[in-house]
mmCIF file of C-alpha atoms in Angstrom:
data_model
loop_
_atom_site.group_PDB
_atom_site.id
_atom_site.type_symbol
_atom_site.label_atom_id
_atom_site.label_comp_id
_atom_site.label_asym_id
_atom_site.label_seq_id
_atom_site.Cartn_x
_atom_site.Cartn_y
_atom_site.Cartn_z
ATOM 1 C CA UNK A 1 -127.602 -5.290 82.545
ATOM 2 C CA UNK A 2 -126.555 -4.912 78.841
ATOM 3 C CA UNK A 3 -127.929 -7.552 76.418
ATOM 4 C CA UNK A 4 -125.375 -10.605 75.177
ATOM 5 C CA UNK A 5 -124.275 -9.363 71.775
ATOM 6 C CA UNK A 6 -123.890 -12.988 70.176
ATOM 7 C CA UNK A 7 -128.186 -13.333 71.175
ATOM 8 C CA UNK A 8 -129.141 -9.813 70.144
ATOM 9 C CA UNK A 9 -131.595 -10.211 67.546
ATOM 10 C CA UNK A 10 -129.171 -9.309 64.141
ATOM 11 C CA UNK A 11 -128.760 -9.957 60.716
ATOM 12 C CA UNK A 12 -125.779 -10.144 58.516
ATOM 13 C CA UNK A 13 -126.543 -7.546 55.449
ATOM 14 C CA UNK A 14 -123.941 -9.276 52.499
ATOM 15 C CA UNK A 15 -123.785 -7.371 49.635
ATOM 16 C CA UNK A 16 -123.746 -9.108 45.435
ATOM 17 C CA UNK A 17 -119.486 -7.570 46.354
ATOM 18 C CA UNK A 18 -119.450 -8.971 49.699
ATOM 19 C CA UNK A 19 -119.694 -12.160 47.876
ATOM 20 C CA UNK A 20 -118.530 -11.963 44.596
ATOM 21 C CA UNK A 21 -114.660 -13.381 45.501
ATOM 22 C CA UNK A 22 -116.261 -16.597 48.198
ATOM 23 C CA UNK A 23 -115.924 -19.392 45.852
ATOM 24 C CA UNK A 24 -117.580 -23.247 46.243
ATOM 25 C CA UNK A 25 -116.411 -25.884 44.376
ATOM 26 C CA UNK A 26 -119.123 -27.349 41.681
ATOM 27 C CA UNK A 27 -118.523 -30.599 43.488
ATOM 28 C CA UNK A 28 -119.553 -29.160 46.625
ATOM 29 C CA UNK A 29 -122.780 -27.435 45.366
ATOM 30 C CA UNK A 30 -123.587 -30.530 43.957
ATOM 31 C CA UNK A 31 -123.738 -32.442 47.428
ATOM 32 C CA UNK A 32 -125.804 -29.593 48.996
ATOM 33 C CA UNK A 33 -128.231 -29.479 46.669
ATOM 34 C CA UNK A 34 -128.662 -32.945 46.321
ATOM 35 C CA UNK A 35 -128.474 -33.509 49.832
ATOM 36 C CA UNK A 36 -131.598 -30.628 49.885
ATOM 37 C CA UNK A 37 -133.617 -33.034 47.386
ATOM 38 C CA UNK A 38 -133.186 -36.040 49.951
ATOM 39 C CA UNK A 39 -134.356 -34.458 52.727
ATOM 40 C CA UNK A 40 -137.076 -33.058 50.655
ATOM 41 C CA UNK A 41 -138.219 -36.592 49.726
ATOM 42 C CA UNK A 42 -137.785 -37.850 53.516
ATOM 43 C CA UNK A 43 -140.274 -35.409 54.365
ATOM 44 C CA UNK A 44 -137.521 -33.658 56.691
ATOM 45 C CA UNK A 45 -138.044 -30.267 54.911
ATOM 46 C CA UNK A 46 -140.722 -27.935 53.592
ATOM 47 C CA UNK A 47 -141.103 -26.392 50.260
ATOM 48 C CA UNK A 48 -144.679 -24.475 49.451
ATOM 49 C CA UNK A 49 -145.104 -23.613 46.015
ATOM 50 C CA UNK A 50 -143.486 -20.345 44.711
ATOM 51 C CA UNK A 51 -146.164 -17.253 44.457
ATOM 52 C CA UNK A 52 -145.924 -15.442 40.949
ATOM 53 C CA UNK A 53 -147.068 -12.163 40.607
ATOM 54 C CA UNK A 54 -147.515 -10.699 37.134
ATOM 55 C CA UNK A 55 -147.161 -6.763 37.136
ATOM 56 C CA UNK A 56 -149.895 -5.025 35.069
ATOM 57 C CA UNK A 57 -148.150 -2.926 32.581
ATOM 58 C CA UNK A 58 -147.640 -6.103 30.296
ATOM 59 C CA UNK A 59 -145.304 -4.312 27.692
ATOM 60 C CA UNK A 60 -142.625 -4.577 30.290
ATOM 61 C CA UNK A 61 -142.365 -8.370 30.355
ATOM 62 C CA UNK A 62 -142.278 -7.547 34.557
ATOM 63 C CA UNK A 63 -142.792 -10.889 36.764
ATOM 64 C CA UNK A 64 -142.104 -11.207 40.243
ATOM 65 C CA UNK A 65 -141.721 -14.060 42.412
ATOM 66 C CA UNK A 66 -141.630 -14.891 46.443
ATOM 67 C CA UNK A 67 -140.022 -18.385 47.909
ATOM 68 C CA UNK A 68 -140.772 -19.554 51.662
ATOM 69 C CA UNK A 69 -139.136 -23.075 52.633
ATOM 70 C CA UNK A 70 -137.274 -24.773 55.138
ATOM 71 C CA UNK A 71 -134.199 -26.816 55.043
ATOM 72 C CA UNK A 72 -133.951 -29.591 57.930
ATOM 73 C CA UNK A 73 -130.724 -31.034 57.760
ATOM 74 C CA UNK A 74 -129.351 -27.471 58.858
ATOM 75 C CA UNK A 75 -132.740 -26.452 60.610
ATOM 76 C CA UNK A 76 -132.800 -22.823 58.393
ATOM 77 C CA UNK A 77 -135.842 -20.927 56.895
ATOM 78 C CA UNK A 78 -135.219 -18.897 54.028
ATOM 79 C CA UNK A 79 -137.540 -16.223 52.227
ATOM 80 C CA UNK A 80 -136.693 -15.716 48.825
ATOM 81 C CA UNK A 81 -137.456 -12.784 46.828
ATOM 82 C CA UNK A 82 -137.293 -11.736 42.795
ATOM 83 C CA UNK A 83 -138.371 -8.789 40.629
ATOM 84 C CA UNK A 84 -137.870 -9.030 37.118
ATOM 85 C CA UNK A 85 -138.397 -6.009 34.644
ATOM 86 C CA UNK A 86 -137.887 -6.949 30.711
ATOM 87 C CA UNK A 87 -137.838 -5.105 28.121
ATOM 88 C CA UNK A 88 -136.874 -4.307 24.619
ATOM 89 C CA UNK A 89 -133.121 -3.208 25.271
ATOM 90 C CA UNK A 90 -132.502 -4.753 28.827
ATOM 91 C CA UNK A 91 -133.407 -7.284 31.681
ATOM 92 C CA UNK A 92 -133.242 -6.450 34.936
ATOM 93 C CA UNK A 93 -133.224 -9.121 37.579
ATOM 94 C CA UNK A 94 -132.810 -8.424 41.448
ATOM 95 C CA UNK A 95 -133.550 -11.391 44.219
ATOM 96 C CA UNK A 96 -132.693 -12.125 47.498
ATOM 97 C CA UNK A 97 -132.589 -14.381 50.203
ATOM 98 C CA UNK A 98 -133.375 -14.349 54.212
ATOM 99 C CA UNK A 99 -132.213 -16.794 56.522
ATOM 100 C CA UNK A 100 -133.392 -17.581 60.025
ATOM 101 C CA UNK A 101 -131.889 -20.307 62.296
ATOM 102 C CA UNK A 102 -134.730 -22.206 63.965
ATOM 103 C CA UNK A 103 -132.351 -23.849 66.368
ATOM 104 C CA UNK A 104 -131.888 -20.431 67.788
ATOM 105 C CA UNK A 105 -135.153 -18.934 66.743
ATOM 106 C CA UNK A 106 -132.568 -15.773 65.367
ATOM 107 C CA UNK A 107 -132.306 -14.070 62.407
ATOM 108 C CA UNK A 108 -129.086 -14.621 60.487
ATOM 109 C CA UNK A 109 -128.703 -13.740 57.408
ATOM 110 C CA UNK A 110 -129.770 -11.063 54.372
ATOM 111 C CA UNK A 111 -128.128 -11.339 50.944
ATOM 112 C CA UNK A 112 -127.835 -10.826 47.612
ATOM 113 C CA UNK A 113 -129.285 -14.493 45.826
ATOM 114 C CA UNK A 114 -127.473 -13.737 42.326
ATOM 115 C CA UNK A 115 -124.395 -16.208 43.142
ATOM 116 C CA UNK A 116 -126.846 -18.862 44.629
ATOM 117 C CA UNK A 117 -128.885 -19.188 41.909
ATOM 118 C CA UNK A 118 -125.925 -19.192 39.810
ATOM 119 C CA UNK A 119 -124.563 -22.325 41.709
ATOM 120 C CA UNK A 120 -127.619 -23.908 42.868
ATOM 121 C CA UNK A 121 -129.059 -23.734 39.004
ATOM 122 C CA UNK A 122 -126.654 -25.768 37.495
ATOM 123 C CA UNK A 123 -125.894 -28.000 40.357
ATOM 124 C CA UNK A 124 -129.487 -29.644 39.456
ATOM 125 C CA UNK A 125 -129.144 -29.429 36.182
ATOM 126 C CA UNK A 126 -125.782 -31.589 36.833
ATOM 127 C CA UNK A 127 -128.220 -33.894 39.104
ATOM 128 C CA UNK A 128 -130.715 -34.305 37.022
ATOM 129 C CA UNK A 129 -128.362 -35.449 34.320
ATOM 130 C CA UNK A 130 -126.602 -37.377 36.452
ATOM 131 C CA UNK A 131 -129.330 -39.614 37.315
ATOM 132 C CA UNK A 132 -132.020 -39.314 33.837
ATOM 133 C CA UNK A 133 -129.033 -39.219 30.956
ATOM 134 C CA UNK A 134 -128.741 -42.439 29.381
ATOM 135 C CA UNK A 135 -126.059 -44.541 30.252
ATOM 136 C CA UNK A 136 -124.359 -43.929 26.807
ATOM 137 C CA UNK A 137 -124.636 -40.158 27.059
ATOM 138 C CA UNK A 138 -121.286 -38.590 26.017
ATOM 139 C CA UNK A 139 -121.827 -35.278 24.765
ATOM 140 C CA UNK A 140 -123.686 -31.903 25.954
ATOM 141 C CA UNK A 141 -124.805 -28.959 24.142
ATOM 142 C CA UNK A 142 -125.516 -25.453 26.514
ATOM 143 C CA UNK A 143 -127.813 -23.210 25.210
ATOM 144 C CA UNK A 144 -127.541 -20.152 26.446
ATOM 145 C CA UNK A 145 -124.539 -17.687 27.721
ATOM 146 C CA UNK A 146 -126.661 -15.856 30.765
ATOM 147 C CA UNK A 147 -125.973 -15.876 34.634
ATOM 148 C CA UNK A 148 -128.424 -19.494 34.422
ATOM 149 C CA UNK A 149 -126.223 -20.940 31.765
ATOM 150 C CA UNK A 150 -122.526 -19.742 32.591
ATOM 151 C CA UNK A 151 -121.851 -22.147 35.313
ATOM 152 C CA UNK A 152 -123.734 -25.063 33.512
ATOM 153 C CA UNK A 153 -120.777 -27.296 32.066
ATOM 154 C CA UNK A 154 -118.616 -27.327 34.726
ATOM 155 C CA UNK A 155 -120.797 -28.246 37.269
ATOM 156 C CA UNK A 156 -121.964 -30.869 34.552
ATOM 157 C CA UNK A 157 -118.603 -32.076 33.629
ATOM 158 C CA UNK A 158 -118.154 -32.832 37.682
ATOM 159 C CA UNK A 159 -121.082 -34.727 37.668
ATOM 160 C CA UNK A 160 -120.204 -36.642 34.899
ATOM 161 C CA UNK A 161 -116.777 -37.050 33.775
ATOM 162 C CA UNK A 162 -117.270 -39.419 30.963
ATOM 163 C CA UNK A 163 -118.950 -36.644 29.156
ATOM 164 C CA UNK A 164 -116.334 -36.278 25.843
ATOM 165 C CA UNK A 165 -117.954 -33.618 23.598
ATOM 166 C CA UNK A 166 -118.837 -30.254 25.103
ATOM 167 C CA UNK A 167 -120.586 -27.708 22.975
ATOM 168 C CA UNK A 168 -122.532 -24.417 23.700
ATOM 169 C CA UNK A 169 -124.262 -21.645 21.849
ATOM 170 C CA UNK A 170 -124.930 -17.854 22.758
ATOM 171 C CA UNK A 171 -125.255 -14.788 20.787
ATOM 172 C CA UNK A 172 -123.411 -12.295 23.410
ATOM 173 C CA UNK A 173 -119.690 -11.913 23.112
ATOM 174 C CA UNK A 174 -120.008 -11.151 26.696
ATOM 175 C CA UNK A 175 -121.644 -14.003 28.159
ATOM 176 C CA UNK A 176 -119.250 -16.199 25.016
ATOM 177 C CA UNK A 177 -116.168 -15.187 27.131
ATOM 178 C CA UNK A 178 -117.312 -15.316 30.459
ATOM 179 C CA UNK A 179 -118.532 -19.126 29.326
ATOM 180 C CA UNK A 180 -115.275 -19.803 28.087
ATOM 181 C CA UNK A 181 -113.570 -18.205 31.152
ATOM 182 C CA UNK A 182 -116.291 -19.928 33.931
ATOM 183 C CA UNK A 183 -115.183 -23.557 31.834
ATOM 184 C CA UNK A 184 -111.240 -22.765 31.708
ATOM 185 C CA UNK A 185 -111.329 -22.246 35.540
ATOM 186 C CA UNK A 186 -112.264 -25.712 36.514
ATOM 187 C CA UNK A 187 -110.909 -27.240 33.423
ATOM 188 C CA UNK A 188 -108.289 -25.996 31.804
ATOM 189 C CA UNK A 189 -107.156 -28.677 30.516
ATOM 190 C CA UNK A 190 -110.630 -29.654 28.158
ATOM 191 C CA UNK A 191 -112.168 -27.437 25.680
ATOM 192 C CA UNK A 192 -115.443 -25.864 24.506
ATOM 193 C CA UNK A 193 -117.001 -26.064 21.030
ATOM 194 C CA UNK A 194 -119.213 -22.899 20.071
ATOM 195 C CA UNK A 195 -121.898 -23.821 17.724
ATOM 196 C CA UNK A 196 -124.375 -21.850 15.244
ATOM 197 C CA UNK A 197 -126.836 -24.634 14.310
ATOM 198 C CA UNK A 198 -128.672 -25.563 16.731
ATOM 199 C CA UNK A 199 -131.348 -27.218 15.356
ATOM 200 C CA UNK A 200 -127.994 -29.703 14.006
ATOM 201 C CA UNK A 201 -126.331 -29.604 17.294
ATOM 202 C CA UNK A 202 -129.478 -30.709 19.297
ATOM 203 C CA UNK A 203 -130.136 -33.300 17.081
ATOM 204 C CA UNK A 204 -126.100 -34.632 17.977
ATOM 205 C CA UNK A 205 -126.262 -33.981 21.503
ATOM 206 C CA UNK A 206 -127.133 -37.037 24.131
ATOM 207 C CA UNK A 207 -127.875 -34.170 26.782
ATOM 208 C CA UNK A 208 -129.482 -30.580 25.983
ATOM 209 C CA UNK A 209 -129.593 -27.554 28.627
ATOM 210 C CA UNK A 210 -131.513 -25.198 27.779
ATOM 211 C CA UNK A 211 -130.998 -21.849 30.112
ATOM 212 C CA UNK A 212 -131.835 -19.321 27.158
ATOM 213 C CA UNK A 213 -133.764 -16.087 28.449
ATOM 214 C CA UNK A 214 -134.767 -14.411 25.291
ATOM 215 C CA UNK A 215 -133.695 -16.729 23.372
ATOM 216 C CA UNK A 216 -132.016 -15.805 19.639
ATOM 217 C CA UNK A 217 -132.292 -19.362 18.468
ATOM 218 C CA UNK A 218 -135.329 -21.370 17.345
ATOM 219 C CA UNK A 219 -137.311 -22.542 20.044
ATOM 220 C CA UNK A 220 -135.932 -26.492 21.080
ATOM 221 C CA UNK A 221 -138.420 -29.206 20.303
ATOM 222 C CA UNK A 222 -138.022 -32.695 22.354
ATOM 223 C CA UNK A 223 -138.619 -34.339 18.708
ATOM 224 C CA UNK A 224 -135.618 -32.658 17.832
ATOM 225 C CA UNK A 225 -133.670 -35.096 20.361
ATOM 226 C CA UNK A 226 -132.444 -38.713 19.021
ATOM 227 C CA UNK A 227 -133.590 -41.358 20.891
ATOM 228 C CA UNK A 228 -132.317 -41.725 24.299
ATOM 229 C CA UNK A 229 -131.782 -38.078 24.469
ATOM 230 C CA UNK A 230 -132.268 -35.583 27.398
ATOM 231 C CA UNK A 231 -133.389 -32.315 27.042
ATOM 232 C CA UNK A 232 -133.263 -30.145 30.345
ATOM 233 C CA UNK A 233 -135.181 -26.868 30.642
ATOM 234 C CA UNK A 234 -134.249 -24.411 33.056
ATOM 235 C CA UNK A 235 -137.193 -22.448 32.940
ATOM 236 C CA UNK A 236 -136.339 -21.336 29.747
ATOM 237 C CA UNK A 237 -138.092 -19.454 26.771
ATOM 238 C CA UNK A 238 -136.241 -20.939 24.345
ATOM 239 C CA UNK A 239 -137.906 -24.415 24.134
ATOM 240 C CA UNK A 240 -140.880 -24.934 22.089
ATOM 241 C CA UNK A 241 -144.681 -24.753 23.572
ATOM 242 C CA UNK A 242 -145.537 -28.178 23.758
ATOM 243 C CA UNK A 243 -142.516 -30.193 24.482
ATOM 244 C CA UNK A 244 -143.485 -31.642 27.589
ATOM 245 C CA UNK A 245 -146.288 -33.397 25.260
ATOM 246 C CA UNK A 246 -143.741 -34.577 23.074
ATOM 247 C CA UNK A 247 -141.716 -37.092 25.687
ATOM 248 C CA UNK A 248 -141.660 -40.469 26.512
ATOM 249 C CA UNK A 249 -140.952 -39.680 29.461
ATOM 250 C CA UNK A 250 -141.317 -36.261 31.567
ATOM 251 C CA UNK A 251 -139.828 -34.969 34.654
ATOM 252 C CA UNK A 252 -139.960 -31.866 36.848
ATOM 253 C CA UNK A 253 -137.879 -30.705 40.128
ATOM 254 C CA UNK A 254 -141.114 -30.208 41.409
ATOM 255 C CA UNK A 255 -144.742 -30.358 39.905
ATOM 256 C CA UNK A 256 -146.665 -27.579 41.618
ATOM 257 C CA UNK A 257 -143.659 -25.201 40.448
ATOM 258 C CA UNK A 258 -143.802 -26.331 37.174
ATOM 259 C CA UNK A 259 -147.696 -25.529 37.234
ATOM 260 C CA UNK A 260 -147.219 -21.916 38.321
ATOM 261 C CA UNK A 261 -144.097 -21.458 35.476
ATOM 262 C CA UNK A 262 -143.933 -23.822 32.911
ATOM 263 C CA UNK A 263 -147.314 -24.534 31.805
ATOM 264 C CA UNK A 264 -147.178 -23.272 28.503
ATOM 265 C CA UNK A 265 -145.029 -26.372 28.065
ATOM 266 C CA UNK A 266 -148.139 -28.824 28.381
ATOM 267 C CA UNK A 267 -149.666 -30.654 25.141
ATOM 268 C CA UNK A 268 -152.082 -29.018 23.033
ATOM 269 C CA UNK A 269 -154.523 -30.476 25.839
ATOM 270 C CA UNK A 270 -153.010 -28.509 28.594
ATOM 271 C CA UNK A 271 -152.304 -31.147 30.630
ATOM 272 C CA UNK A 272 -149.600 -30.748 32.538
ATOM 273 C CA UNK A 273 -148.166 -34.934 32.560
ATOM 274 C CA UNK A 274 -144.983 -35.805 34.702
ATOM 275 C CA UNK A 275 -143.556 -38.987 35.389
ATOM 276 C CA UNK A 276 -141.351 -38.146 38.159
ATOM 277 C CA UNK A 277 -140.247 -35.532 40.543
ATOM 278 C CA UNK A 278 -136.508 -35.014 41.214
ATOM 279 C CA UNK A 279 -136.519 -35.754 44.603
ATOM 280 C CA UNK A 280 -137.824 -39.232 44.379
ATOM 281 C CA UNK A 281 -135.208 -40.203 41.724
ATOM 282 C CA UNK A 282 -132.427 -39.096 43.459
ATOM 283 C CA UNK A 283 -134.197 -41.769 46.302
ATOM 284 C CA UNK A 284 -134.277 -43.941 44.220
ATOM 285 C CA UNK A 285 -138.442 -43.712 44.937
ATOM 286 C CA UNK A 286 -138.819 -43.068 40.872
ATOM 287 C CA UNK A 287 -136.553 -43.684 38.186
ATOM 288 C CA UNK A 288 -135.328 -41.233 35.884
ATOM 289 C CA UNK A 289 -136.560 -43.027 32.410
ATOM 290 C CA UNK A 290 -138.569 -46.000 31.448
ATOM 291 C CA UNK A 291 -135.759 -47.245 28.679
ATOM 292 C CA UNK A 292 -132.764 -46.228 27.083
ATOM 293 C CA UNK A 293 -134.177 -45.398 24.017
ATOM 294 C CA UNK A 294 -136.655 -42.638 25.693
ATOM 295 C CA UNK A 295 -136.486 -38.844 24.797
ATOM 296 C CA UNK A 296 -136.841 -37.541 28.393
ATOM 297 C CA UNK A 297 -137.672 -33.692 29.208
ATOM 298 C CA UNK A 298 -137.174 -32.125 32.281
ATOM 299 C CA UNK A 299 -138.062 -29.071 33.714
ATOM 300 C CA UNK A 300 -135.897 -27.004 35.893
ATOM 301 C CA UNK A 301 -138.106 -24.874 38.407
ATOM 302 C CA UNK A 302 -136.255 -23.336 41.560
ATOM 303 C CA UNK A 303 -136.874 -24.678 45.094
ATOM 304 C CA UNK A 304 -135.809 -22.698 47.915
ATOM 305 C CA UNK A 305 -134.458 -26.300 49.755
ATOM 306 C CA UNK A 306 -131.741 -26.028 47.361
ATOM 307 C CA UNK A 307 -130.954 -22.473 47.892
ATOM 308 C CA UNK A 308 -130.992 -22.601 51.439
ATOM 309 C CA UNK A 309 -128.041 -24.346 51.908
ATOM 310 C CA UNK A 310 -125.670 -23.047 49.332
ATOM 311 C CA UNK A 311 -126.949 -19.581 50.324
ATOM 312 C CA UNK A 312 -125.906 -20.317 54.419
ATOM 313 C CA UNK A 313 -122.467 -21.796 52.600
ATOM 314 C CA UNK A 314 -121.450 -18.727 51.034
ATOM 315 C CA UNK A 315 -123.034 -16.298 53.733
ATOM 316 C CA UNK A 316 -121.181 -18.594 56.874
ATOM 317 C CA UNK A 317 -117.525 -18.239 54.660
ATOM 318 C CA UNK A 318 -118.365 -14.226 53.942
ATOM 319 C CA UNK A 319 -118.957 -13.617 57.341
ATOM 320 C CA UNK A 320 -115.784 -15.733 59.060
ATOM 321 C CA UNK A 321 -114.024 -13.438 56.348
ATOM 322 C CA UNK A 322 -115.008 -10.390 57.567
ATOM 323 C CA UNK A 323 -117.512 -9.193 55.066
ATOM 324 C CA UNK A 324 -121.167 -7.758 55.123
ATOM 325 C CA UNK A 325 -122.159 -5.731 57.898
ATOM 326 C CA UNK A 326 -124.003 -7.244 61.316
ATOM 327 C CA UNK A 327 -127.495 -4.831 61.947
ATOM 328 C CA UNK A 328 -129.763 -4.643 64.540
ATOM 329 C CA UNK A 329 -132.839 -4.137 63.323
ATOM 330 C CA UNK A 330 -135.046 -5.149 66.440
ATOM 331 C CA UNK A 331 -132.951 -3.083 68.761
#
């Protein structure tokens, strides 16, 4: 008796190429990953907090990372992997993602997690704007031109269309275009101001992202913000030590994350103070400032829940296209 192919233990190997040309719209990301936060808050999905691994040979800058969650709106489990190696010349950043369907108790998926993170990212970056950004907020200022920060103003401009003045600055004529090009795409019909003074620029901006790896501008400070200002940090080394400390009012996507990779963030006391967690503002459990007139900071910190599902939306449209290859590795 030969073995049902469709319930032969499989997974779907999709390849960084495999995926590169399966596009979702930012509007779409959006609802998934805030749809991931909600059933986060009602307790409907699981989230443990990240384990970060710091290699030995410190010179490198090397950091690696492992994820375990579960989604249940589409009953998946996902184990996320990353390896970073820094250096003086280059970055090198591999991760990627499992899935497992629990209403099957079968594997599913294997996959490159570059394109995720570069949707998922800026979808909550969009979400926390959307519901912390005071109701005045009209313009934006990007920092950063890397795979965190290409995606950013589009997804932001879906989430709020109101926004009027949309700035960015990056050092890398690379990332500059493919900023430019990422923006053009979704809407061609607005433009993008690139700015050198950013010190000025943050000062101008109602809503700051700051995605900058190594950054090669001076480090953001939340005093830097006018009042009512929002300065977002998406895990980046480019805002100052300390600005957490300097809020009114403080939010992270998730607390125990932000202890593992953000601490250095804290007040000269160390304590790590926040407000709010993401999920229970987008509840409407917490609000996402006390007053208009607050400098809020929130940090960024990846949660598998929102990878989950925009991972299973790209892998589900590779597949029905044909791409990736199906292996048995428990034959």
């Amino acid at each position: 008796m030969t073995k049902s192919y469709i319930h032969t233990p499989a997974v779907h190997v999709l390849t960084r190429s495999d995926l590169s040309d399966i596009e979702l719209p930012p509007s779409e990301v959006i609802q998934l990953v805030e749809d991931a936060y909600r059933a986060y808050a009602d307790g409907r999905s699981r989230c443990p907090t990240k384990l970060m691994m710091p290699l030995p040979d410190a010179s490198r800058d090397s950091v690696s990372y492992s994820m375990l969650g579960y989604d249940g709106a589409l009953e998946q489990l996902g184990f996320k992997t990353s390896y970073r190696q820094g250096n003086d010349s280059a970055e090198k950043y591999y991760t990627t993602i499992s899935l497992y369907d629990d209403a099957t108790g079968l594997p599913f998926a294997w996959m490159d997690c570059q394109k995720v993170g570069a949707s998922r990212t800026p979808a909550t970056s969009a979400i926390i704007a959307r519901h912390c950004a005071s109701q005045s907020a009209r313009s934006v200022l990007m920092l950063g031109t890397g795979a965190q920060g290409i995606n950013t103003l589009p997804y932001l401009l879906s989430a709020l269309p109101g926004l009027e003045t949309l700035r960015f600055h990056g050092t890398h004529p690379e990332g500059i275009a493919a900023t430019y090009a990422a923006f053009d795409r979704h809407f061609p019909s607005r433009s993008l101001e690139l700015v050198e003074d950013v010190q000025k620029a943050v000062a101008e901006a109602d809503i700051v992202i700051a995605a900058s790896g190594r950054a090669a501008h001076p480090k953001i400070q939340t005093g830097w913000m006018k009042p009512g200002g929002l300065l977002i940090s998406v895990a980046s080394k480019g805002v100052e030590a300390g600005a957490l400390g300097q809020a009114d009012y403080a939010i992270a996507t998730n607390q125990g994350q932000m202890g593992v990779t953000g601490s250095r963030l804290a007040g000269t006391n160390g304590e790590v103070r926040i407000d709010a967690e993401l999920p229970d503002i987008v509840v409407g459990r917490k609000a996402g400032r006390h007053s208009e007139q607050d400098r809020v900071f929130a940090f960024s910190s990846g949660m598998i829940i929102t990878d989950i599902p925009v991972a299973h939306a790209l892998a589900t449209r590779a597949i029905a296209a044909g791409r990736g290859t199906r292996v048995e590795l428990w034959k």
